[in-house]
Short mmCIF file of C-alpha atoms in Angstrom, two decimals:
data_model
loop_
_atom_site.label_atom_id
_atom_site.label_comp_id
_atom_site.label_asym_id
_atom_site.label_seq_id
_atom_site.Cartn_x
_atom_site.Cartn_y
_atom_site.Cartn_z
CA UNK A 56 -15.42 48.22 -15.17
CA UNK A 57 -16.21 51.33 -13.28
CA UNK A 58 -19.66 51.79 -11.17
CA UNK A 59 -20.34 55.29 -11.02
CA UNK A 60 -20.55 54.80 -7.17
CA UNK A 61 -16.87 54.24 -7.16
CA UNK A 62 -15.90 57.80 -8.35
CA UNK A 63 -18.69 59.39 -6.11
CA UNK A 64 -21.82 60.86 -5.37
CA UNK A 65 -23.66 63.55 -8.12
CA UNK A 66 -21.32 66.63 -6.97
CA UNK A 67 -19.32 69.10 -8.95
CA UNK A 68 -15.96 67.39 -7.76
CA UNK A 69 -17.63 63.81 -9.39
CA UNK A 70 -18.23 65.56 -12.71
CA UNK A 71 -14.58 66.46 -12.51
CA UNK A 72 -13.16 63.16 -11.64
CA UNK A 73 -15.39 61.68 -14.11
CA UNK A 74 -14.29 64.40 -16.87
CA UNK A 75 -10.43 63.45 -15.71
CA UNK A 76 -10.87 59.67 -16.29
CA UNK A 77 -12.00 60.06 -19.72
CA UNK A 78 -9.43 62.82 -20.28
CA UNK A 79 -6.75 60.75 -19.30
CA UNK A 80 -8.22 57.86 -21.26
CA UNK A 81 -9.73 55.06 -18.01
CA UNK A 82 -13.21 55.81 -19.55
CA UNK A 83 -14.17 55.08 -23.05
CA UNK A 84 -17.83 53.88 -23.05
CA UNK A 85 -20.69 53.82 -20.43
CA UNK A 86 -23.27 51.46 -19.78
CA UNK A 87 -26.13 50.09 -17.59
CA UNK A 88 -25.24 47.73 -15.81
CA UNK A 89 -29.05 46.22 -14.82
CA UNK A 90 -29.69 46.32 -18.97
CA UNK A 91 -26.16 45.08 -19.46
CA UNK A 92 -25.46 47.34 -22.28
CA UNK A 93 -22.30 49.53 -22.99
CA UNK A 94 -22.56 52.61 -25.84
CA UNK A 95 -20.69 55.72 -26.33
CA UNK A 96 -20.57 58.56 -24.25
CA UNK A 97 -22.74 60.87 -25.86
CA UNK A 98 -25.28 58.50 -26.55
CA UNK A 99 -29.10 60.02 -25.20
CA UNK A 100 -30.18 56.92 -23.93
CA UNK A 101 -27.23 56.56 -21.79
CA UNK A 102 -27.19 60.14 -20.67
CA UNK A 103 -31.16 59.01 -19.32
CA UNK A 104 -30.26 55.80 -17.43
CA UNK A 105 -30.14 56.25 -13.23
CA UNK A 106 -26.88 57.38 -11.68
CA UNK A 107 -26.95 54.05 -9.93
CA UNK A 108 -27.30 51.81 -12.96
CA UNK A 109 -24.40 53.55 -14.77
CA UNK A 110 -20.86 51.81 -15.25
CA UNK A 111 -18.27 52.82 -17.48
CA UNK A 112 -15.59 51.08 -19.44
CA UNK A 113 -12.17 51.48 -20.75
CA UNK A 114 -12.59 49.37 -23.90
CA UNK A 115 -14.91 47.66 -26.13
CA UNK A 116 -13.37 44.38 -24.82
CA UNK A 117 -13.97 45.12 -21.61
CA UNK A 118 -17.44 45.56 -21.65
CA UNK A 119 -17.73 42.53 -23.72
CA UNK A 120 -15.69 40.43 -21.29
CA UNK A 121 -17.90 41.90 -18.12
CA UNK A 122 -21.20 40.27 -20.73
CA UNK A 123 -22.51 43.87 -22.09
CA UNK A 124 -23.94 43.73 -25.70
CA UNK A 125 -23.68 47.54 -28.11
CA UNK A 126 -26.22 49.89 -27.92
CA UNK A 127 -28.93 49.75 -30.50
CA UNK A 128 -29.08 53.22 -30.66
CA UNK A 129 -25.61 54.78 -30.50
CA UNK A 130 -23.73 51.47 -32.23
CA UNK A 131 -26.06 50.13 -34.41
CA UNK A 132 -23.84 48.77 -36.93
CA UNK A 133 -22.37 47.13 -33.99
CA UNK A 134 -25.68 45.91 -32.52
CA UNK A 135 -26.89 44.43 -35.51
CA UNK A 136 -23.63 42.54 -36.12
CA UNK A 137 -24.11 41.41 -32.45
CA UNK A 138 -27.76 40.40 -32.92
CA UNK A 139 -27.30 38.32 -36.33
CA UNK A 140 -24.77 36.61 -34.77
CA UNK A 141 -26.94 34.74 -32.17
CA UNK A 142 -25.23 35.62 -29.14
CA UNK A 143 -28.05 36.87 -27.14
CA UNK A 144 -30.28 34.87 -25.19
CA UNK A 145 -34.20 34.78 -24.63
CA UNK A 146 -33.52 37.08 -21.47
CA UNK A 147 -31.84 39.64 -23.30
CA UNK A 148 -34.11 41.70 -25.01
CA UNK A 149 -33.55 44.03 -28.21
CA UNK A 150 -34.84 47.87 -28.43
#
């Protein structure tokens, strides 16, 4: 896991870092980390969250390992698969 604090503050030479991670295949997915959900890149509810609640993954796995559940929005198949399964708790909340 990645905190977008790590690469650096909102600059043209942190868009480019960022842009070279996922290039060279360190990022995958992104997610917030106060939520503790991971989604795909593109995904417009990620693209909204704060700069300092962003983290970004290299893997699926990884973001499940570090206790992030799929985005309802952007992975829904994946979400609901995650949800019927009854691995949430009461003090994670659905969208």
């Amino acid at each position: 896991m990645i905190t977008h604090s790590q690469i650096g503050t909102e600059s043209f030479a942190t868009s480019r870092k960022l842009y070279r991670l996922i290039a060279d295949g360190a990022i995958a997915f992104g997610g917030n980390k106060k939520l503790k959900i991971y989604g795909l890149l593109n995904c417009k509810s990620g693209k909204r969250m704060k700069q300092r609640n962003r983290v970004f993954f290299q893997s699926e796995q990884d973001a499940i390992r570090n206790g992030y559940r799929p985005c309802g929005h952007c992975m829904r198949d994946k979400y609901l698969d995650w949800k019927n399964s009854g691995r949430f708790t009461d003090s994670q909340t659905s969208p």
